[in-house]
PDB file of C-alpha atoms in Angstrom:
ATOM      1  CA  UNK A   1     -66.654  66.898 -32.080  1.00 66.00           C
ATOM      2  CA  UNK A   2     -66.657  63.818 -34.878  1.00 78.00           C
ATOM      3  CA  UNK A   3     -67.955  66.691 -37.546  1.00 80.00           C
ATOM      4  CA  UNK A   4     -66.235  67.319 -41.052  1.00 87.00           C
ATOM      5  CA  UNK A   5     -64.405  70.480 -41.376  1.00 89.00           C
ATOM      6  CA  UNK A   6     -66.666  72.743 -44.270  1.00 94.00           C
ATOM      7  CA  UNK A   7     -64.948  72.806 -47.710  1.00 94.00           C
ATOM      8  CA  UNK A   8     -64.778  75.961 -49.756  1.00 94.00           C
ATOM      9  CA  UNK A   9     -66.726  79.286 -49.738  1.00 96.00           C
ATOM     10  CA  UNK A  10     -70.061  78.048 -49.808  1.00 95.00           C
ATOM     11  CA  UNK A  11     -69.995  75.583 -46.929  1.00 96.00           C
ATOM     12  CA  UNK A  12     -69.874  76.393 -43.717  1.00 95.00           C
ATOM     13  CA  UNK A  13     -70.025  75.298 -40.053  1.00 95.00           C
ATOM     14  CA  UNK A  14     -71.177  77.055 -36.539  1.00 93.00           C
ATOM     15  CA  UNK A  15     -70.546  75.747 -33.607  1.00 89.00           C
ATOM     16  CA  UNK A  16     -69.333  77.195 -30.577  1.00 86.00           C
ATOM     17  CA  UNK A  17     -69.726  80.416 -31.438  1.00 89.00           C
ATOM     18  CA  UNK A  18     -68.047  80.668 -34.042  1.00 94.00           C
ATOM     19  CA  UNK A  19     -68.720  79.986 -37.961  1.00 96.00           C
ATOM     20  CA  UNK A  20     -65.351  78.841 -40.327  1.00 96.00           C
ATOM     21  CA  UNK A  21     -64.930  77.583 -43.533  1.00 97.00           C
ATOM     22  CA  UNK A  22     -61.608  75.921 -44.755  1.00 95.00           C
ATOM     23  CA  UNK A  23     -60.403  77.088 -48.317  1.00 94.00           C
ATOM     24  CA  UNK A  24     -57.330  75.323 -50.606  1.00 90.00           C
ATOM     25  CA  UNK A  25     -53.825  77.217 -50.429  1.00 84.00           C
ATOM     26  CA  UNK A  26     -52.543  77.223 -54.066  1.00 81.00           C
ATOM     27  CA  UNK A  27     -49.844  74.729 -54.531  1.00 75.00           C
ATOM     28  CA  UNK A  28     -46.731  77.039 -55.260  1.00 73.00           C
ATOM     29  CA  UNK A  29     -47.541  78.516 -51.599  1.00 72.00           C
ATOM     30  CA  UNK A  30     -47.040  75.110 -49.735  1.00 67.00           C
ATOM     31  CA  UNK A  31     -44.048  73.898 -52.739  1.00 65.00           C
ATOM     32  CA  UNK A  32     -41.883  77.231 -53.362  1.00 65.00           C
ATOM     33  CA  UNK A  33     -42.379  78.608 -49.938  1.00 63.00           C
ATOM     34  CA  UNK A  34     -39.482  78.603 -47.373  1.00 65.00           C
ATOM     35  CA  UNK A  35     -42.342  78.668 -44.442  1.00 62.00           C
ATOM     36  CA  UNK A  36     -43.891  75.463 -45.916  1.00 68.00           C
ATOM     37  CA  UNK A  37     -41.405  73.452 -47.086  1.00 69.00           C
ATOM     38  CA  UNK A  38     -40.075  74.034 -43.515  1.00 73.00           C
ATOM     39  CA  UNK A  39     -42.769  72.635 -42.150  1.00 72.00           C
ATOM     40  CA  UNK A  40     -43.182  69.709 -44.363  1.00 71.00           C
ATOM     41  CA  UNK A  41     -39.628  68.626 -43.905  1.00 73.00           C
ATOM     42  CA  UNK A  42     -40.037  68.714 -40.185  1.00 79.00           C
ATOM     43  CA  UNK A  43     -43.454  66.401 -40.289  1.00 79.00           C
ATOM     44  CA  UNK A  44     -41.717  64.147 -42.613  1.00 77.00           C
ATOM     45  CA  UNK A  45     -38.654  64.237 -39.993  1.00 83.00           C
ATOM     46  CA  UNK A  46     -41.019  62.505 -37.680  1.00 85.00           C
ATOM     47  CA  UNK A  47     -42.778  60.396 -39.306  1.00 81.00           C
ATOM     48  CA  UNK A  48     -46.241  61.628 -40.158  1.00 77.00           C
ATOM     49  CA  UNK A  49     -47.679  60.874 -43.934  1.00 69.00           C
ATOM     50  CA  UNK A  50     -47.147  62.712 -47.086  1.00 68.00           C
ATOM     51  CA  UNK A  51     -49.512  64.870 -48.091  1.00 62.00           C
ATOM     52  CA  UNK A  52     -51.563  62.889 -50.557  1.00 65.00           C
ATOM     53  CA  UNK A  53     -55.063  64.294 -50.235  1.00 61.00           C
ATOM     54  CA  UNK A  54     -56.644  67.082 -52.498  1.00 64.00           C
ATOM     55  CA  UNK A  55     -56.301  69.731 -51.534  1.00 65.00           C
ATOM     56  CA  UNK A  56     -53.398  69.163 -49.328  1.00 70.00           C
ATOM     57  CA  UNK A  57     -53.179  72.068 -47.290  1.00 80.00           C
ATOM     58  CA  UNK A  58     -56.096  74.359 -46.577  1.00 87.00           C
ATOM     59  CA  UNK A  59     -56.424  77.874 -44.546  1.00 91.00           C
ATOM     60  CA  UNK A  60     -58.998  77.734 -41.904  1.00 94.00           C
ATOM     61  CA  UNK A  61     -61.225  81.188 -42.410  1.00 96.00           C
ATOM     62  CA  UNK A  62     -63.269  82.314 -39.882  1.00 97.00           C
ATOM     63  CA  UNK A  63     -66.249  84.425 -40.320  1.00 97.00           C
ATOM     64  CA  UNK A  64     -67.114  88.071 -38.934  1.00 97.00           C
ATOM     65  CA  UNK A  65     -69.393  88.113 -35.958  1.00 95.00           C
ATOM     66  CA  UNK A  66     -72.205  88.342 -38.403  1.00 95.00           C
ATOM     67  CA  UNK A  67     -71.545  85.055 -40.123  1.00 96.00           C
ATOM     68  CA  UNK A  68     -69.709  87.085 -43.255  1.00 97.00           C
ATOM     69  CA  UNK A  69     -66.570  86.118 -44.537  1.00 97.00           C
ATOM     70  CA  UNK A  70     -63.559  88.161 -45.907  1.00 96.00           C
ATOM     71  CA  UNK A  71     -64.976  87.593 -49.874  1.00 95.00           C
ATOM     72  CA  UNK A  72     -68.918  88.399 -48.875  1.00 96.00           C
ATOM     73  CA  UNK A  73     -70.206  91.688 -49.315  1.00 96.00           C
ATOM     74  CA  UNK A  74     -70.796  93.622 -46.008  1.00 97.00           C
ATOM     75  CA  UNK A  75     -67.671  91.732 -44.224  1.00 97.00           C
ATOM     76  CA  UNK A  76     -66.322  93.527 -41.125  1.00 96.00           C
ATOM     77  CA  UNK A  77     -63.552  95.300 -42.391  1.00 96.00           C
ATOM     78  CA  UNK A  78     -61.244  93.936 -39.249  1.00 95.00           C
ATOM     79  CA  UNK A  79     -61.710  90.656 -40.087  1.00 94.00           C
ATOM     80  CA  UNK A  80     -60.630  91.408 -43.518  1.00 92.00           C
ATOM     81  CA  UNK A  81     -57.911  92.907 -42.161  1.00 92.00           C
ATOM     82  CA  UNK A  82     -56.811  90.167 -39.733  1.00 92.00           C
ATOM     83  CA  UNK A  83     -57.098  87.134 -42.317  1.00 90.00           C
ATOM     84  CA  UNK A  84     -55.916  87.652 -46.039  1.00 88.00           C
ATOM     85  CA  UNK A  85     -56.982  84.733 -47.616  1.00 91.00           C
ATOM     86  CA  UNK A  86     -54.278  83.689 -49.569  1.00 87.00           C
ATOM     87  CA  UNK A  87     -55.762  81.995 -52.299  1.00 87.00           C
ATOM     88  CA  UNK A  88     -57.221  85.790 -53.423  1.00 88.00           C
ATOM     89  CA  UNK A  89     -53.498  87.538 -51.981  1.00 79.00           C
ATOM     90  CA  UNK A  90     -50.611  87.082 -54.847  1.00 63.00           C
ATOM     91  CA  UNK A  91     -48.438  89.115 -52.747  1.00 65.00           C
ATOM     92  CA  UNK A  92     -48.992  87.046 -49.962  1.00 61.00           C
ATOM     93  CA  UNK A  93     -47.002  83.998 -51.109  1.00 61.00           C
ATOM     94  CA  UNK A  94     -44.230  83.124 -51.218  1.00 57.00           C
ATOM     95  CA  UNK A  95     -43.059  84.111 -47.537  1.00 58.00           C
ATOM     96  CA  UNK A  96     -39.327  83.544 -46.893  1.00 57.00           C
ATOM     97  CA  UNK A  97     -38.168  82.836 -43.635  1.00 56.00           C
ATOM     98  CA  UNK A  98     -36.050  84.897 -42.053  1.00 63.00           C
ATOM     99  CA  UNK A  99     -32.596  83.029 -42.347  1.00 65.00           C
ATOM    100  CA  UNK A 100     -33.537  83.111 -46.371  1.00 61.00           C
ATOM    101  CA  UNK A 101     -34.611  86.811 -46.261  1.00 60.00           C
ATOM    102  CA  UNK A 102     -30.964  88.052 -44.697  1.00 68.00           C
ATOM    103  CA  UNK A 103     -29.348  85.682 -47.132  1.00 66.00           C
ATOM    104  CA  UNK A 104     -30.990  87.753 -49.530  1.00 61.00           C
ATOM    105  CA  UNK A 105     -30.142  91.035 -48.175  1.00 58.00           C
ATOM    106  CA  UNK A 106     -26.626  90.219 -47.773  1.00 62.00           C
ATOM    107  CA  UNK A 107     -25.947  89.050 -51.794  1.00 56.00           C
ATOM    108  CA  UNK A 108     -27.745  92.450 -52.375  1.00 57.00           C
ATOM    109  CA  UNK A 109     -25.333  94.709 -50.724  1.00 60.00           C
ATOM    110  CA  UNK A 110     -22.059  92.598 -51.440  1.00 59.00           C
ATOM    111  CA  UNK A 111     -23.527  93.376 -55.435  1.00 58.00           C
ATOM    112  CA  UNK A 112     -23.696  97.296 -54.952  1.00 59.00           C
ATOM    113  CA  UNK A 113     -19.677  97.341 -53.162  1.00 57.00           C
TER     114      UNK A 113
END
């Protein structure tokens, strides 16, 4: 709609119904992460740019039906729920894929024989 996606968790934009915020993923998420590098390698694969802007990958947070998001007081509890922000979530990062996950599993049980 030629409009600037909002920045951080005191900008915001509504429009069509709907009010989001973007906020920055930590670097280790999109660098150590299985899911990410993934999905960088296959970009790069076809062509697109690297990544040079700061931040380079942000999460796309939108707000409650009341205009709150997840970190404001008073946030529906659902939409908590439904979007961890993972900036605020340690445990959410890094998230293996699954080939790396069974790779995992497997070196565990061949140690226990």
């Amino acid at each position: 709609a030629g409009m600037l996606l909002p920045f951080g968790r005191d900008d915001r934009l509504t429009t069509v119904g709907a009010t989001f915020t973007t906020v920055p993923v930590p670097d280790r998420c999109w660098t150590e992460s299985d899911l990410m590098a993934f999905w960088h390698n296959y970009y790069r694969s076809i062509g697109w740019p690297t990544m040079d802007t700061d931040p380079p990958v942000v999460q796309l947070v939108i707000a409650d039906e009341v205009g709150l998001f997840p970190w404001d007081e008073g946030c529906d509890a659902g939409c908590i729920e439904r979007q961890p922000i993972i900036e605020d979530d340690d445990s959410a990062w890094p998230r293996w894929n699954r080939a790396t996950r069974r790779s995992g599993h497997r070196s565990k049980r061949r140690r226990r024989r």
